[in-house]
Short mmCIF file of C-alpha atoms and ligand atoms in Angstrom, two decimals:
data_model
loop_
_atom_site.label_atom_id
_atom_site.label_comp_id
_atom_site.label_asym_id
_atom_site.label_seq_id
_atom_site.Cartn_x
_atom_site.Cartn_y
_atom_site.Cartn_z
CA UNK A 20 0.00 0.00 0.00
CA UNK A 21 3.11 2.73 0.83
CA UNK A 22 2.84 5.64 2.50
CA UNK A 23 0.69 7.56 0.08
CA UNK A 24 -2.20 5.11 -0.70
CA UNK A 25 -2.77 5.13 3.31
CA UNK A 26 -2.72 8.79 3.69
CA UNK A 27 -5.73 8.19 0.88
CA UNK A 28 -7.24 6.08 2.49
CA UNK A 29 -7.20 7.46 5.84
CA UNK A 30 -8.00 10.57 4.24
CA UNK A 31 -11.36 9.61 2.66
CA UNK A 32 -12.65 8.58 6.09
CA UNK A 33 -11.01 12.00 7.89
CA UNK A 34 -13.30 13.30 5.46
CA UNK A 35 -16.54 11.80 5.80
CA UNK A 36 -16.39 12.95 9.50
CA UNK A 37 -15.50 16.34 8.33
CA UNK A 38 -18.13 18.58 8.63
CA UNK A 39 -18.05 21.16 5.40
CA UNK A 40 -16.18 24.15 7.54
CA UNK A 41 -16.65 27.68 5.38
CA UNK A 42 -13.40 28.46 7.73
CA UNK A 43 -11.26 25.27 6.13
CA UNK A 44 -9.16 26.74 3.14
CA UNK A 45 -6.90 23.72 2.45
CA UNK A 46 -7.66 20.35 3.93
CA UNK A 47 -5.45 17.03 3.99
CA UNK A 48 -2.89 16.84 0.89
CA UNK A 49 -1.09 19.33 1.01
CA UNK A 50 2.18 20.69 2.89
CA UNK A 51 0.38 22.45 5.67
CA UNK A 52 -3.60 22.70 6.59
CA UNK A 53 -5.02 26.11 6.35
CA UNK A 54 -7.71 27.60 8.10
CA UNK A 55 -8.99 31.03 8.26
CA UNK A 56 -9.42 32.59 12.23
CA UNK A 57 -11.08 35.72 11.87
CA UNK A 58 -8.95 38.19 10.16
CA UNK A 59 -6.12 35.34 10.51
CA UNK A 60 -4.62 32.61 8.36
CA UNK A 61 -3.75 30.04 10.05
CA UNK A 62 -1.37 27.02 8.28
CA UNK A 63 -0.43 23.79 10.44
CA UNK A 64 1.92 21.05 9.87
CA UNK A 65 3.23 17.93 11.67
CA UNK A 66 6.24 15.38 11.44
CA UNK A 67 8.20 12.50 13.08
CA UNK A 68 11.26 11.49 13.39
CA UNK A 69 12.10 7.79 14.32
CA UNK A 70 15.46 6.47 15.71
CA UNK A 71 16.19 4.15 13.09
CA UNK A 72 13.44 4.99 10.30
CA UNK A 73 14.29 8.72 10.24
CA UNK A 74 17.60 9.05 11.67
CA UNK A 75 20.61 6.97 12.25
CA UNK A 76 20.96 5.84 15.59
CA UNK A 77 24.33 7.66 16.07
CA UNK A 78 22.97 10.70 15.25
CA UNK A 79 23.80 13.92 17.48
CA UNK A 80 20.50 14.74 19.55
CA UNK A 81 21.34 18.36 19.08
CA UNK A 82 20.94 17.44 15.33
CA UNK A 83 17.84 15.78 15.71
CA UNK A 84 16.38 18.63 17.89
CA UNK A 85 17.68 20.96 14.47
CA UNK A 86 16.43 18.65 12.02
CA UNK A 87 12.58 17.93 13.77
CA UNK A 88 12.67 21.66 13.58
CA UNK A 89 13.88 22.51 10.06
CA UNK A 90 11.21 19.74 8.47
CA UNK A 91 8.62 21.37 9.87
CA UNK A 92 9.34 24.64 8.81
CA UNK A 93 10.12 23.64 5.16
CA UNK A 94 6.51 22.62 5.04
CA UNK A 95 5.36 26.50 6.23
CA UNK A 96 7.97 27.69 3.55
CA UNK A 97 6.45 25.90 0.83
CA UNK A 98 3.13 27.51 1.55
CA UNK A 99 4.95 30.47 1.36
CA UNK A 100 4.40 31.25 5.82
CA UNK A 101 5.59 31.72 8.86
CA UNK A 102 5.94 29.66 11.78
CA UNK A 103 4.59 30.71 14.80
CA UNK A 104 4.38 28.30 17.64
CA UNK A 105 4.70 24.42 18.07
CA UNK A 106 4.35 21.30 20.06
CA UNK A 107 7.00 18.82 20.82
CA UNK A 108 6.01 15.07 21.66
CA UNK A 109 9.03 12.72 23.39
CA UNK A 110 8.65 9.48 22.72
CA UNK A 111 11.56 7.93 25.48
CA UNK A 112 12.86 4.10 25.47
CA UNK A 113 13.72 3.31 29.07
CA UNK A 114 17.18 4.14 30.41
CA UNK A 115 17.84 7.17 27.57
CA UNK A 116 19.88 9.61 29.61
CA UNK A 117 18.60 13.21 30.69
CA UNK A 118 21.85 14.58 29.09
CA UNK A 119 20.81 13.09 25.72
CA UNK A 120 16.91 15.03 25.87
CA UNK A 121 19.01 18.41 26.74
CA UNK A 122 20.67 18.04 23.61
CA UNK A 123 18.00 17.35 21.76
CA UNK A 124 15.93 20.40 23.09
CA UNK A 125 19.24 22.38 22.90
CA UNK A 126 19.23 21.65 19.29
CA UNK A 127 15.24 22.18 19.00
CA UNK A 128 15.83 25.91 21.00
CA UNK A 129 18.90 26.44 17.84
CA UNK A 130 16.44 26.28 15.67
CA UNK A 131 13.78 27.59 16.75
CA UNK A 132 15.51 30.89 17.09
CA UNK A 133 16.88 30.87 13.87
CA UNK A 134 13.78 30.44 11.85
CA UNK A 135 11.95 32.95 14.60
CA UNK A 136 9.50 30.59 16.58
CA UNK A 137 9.01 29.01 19.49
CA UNK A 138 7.96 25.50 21.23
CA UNK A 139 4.96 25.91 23.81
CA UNK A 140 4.08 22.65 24.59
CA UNK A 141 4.03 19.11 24.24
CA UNK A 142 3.94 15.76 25.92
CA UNK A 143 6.23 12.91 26.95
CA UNK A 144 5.51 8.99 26.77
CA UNK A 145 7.07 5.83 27.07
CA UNK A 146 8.05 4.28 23.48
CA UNK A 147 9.88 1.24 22.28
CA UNK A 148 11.98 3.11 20.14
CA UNK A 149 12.72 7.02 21.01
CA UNK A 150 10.65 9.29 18.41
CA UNK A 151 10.20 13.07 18.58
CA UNK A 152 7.01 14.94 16.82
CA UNK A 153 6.66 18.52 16.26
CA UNK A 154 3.50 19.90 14.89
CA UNK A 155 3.90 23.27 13.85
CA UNK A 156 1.58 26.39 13.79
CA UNK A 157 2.33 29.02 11.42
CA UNK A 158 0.56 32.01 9.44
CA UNK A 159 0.17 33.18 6.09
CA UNK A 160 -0.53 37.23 4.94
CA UNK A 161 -3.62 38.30 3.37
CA UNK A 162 -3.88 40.21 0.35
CA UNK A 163 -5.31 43.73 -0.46
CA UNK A 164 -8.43 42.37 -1.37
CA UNK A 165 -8.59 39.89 2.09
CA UNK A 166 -7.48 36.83 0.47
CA UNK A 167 -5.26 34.07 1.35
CA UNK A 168 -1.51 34.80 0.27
CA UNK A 169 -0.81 31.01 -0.45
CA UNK A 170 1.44 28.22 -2.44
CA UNK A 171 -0.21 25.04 -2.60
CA UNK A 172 0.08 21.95 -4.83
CA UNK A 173 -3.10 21.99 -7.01
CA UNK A 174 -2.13 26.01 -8.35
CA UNK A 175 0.27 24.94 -11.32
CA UNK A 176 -1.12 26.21 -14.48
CA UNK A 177 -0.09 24.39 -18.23
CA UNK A 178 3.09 26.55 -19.67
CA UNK A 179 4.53 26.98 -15.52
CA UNK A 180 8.08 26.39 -15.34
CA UNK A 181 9.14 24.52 -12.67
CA UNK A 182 12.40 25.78 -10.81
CA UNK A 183 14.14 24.44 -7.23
CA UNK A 184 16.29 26.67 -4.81
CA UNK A 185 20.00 25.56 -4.06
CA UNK A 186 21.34 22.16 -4.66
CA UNK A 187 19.94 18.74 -4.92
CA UNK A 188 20.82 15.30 -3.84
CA UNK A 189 23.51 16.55 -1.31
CA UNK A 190 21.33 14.95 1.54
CA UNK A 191 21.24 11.93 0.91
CA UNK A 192 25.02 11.32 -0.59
CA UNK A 193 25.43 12.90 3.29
CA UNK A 194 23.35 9.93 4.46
CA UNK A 195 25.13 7.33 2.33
CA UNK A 196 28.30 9.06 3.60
CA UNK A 197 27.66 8.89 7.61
CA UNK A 198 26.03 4.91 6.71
CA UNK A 199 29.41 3.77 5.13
CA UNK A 200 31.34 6.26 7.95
CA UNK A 201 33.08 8.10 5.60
CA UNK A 202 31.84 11.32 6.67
CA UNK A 203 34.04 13.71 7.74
CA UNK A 204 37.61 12.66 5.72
CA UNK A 205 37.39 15.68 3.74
CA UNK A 206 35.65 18.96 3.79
CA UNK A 207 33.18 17.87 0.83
CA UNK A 208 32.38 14.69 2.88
CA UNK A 209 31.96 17.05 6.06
CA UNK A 210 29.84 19.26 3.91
CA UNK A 211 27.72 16.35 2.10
CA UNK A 212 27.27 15.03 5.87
CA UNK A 213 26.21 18.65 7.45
CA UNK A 214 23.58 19.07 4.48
CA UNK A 215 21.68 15.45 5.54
CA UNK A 216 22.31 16.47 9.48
CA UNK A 217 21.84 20.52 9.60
CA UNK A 218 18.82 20.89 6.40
CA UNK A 219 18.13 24.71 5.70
CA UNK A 220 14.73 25.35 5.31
CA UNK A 221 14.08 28.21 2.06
CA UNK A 222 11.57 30.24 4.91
CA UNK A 223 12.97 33.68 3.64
CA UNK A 224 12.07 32.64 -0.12
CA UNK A 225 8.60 30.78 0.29
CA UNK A 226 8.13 33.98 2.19
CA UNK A 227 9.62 36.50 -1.11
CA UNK A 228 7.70 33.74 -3.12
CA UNK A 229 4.30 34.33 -2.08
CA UNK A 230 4.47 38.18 -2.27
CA UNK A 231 6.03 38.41 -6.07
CA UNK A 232 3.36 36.28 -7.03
CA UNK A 233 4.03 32.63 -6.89
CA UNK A 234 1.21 30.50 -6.09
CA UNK A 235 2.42 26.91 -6.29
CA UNK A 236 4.78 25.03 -4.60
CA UNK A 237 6.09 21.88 -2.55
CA UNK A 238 9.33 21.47 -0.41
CA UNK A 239 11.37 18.67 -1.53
CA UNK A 240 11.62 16.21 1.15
CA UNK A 241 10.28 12.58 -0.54
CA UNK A 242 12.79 13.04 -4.04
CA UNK A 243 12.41 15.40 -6.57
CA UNK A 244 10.33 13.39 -8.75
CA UNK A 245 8.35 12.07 -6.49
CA UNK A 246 7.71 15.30 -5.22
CA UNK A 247 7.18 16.93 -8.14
CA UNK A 248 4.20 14.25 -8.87
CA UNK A 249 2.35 15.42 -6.24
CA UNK A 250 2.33 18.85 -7.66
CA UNK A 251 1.21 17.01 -10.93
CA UNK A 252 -1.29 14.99 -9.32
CA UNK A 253 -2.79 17.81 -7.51
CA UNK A 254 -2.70 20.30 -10.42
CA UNK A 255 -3.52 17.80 -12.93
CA UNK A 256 -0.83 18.46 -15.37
CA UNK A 257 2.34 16.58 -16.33
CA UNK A 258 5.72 17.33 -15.36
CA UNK A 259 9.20 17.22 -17.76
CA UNK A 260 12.31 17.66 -15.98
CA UNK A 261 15.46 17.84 -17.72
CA UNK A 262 18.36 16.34 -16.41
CA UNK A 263 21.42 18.27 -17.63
CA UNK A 264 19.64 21.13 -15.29
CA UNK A 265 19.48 20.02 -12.20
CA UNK A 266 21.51 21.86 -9.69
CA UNK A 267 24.45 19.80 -8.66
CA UNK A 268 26.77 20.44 -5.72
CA UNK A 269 30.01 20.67 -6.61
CA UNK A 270 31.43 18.78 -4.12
CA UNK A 271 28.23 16.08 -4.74
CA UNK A 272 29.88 16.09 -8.45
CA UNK A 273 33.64 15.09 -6.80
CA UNK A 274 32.39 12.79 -4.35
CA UNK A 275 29.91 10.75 -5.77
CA UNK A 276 29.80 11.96 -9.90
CA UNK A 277 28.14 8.37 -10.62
CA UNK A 278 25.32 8.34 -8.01
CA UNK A 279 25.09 12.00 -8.45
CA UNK A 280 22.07 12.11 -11.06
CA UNK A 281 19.92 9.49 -9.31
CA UNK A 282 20.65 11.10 -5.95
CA UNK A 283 19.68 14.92 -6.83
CA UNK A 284 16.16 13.21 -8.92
CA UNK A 285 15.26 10.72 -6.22
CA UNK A 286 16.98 11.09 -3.17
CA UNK A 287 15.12 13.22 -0.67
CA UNK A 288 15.39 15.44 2.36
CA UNK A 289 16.77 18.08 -0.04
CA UNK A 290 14.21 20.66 1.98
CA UNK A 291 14.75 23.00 -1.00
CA UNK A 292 11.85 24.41 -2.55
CA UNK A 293 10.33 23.50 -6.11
CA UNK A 294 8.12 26.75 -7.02
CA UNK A 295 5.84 26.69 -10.20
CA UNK A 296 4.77 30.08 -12.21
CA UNK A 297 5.53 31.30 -15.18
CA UNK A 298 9.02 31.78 -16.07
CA UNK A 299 9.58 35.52 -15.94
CA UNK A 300 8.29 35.77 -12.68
CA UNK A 301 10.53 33.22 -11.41
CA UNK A 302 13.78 34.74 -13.67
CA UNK A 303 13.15 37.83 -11.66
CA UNK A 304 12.98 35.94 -8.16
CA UNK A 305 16.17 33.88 -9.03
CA UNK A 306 17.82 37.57 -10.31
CA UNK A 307 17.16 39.00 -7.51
CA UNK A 308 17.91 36.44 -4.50
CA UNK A 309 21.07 35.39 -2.67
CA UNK A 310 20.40 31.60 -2.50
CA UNK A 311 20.29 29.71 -6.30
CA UNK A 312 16.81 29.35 -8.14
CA UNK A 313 17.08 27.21 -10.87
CA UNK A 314 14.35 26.26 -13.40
CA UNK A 315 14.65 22.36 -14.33
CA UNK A 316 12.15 22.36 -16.55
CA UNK A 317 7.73 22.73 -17.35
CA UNK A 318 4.13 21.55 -16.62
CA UNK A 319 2.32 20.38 -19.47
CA UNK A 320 -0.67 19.43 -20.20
CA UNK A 321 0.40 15.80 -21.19
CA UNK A 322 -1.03 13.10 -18.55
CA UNK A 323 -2.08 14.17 -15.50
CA UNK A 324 0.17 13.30 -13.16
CA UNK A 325 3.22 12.00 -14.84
CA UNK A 326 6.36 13.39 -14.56
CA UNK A 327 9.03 12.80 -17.26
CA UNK A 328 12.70 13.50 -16.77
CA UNK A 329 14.44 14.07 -20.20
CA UNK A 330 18.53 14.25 -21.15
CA UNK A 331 19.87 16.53 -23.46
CA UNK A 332 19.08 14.79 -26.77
CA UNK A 333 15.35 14.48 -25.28
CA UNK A 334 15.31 10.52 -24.36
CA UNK A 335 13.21 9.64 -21.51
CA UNK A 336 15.43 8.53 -18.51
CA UNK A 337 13.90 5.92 -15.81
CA UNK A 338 15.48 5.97 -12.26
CA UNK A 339 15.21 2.61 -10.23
CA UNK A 340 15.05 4.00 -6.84
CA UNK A 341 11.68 6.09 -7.42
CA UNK A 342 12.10 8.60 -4.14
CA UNK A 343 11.38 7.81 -0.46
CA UNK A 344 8.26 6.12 0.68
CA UNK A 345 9.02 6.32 3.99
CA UNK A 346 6.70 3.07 5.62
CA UNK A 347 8.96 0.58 2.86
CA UNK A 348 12.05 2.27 3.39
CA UNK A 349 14.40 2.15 6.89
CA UNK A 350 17.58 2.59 7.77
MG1 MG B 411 6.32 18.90 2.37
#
């Protein structure tokens, strides 16, 4: 079944109990939930992180505290918010030591100062493995004439380009790096390694995003293409990505040149954000911003839902490892 046929699933009974709210603006399928609260917008997001599914178990709890953080907010920046306020849940294993949890909120309190919110709340329980969820509340502007300033998957229009901030694929060659224990022998391996462990959410752009204009987006956190079909499958349109432009890292090109393709299509936890309008308005955005924007390719009116990724003489390629589904895949 995967991950995505039981969030349908579960979704289709979620919304039979669902009484039609005039207040619900988006509702399940999307990066963040949005409701309207009087004269505010309110977006809301959750994820978990897993010792063992999510994260190595030799993983830094000040990272983790960063990283439970950082995916959070990447889902408010790819509706083009801000984060307000969250919740963190604990779950503990017996015998985890109280040095360990002050890391891990040490890390959390790191973040949560750099991206300009703060955790409120939360609750602690007894697990088998330890686990830590943050649901996130944010808030999105309204517009002159009282309306929603939002990206959301189901906006692409035929024609869109499609363009990602900053590099792909440098997350998970980290990943594969700190596996194998070859992080840290040089500074591209240290760098590869800090991009999987220390993600940078694009907050500041989803933000710039929203107000130039752009009204569809996702964060990239499954894989590129898989990622990119959900913006196809929401907006109904079809997808072509061409290879030869995806951003590359250079030190992704030295380390790992062979994987390097496969990893920046399908690799996830890139937390970069893939923004869809038409191309002048995101040439300007990419003239005019510090942090890469690169356009990889267009929507189409093709098949609904397919996304293509073609090489420079315009052959179809087909990647084995299709993205992250994260209930088949562990570490
Ligand atoms: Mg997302």
């Amino acid at each position: 079944l995967g991950e995505f046929g039981l969030i349908e699933r579960l979704a289709a009974i979620a919304q039979q109990g669902q009484k039609a709210s005039p207040h619900l603006i988006v509702g399940i399928g999307d990066d963040c939930a949005v409701w309207r609260v009087g004269d505010w917008v309110q977006l809301a997001t959750t994820d978990t992180m897993v010792a063992g599914v999510h994260f190595l178990p030799n993983m830094p709890w000040r990272d983790v505290g960063w990283k439970i953080v950082a995916v959070n907010v990447s889902d408010i920046a790819a509706m083009g918010g801000t984060p307000s306020y969250g919740l963190a849940t604990l779950g503990l294993p017996p015998g985890m030591p109280i040095a360990a949890l002050e890391e891990l909120y040490e890390g959390i309190n790191e973040a949560c100062t750099s991206y300009g919110l703060a955790v409120v709340g939360g609750d602690i329980v007894k697990a088998d493995q330890a686990f830590v969820t943050l649901a996130l509340i944010g808030e999105a502007a309204l517009d002159a004439s009282e309306q929603p300033m939002l990206m959301t998957r189901s906006a692409a229009k035929a024609g869109d380009a499609i363009a990602v901030t900053g590099c792909l694929g440098d997350s998970a060659a980290g990943l594969e790096l700190l596996k194998t224990g070859r992080a840290k022998e040089s500074p591209d391996d240290d760098y590869l390694a800090r991009t999987h462990l220390r993600p940078q959410p694009r907050l500041e752009i989803g933000r710039r995003a929203v107000q130039v204009g752009v009204r569809c987006a996702i964060d990239v956190s499954d894989g590129l293409l898989q990622d990119v079909g959900h913006v196809c499958k929401a907006s109904k349109l079809e997808a072509r990505l061409y290879s030869e432009k995806l951003p590359l890292s250079p030190a992704l090109k030295r380390i790992l040149s062979e994987e390097a393709l496969s990893l920046a299509a399908s690799g996830g936890e890139d937390y970069e954000l893939v923004l869809v309008a038409a191309r002048p308005l995101l040439e300007a955005l990419s003239s005019s911003s510090e942090v890469s924007i690169t356009i990889i390719g267009e929507m189409t009116a093709g098949t609904p839902g397919r996304v293509s990724l073609l090489n420079a003489r315009g052959e179809e390629l087909t990647l084995t490892m299709g993205g992250w589904d994260h209930l088949r895949g562990s570490l």
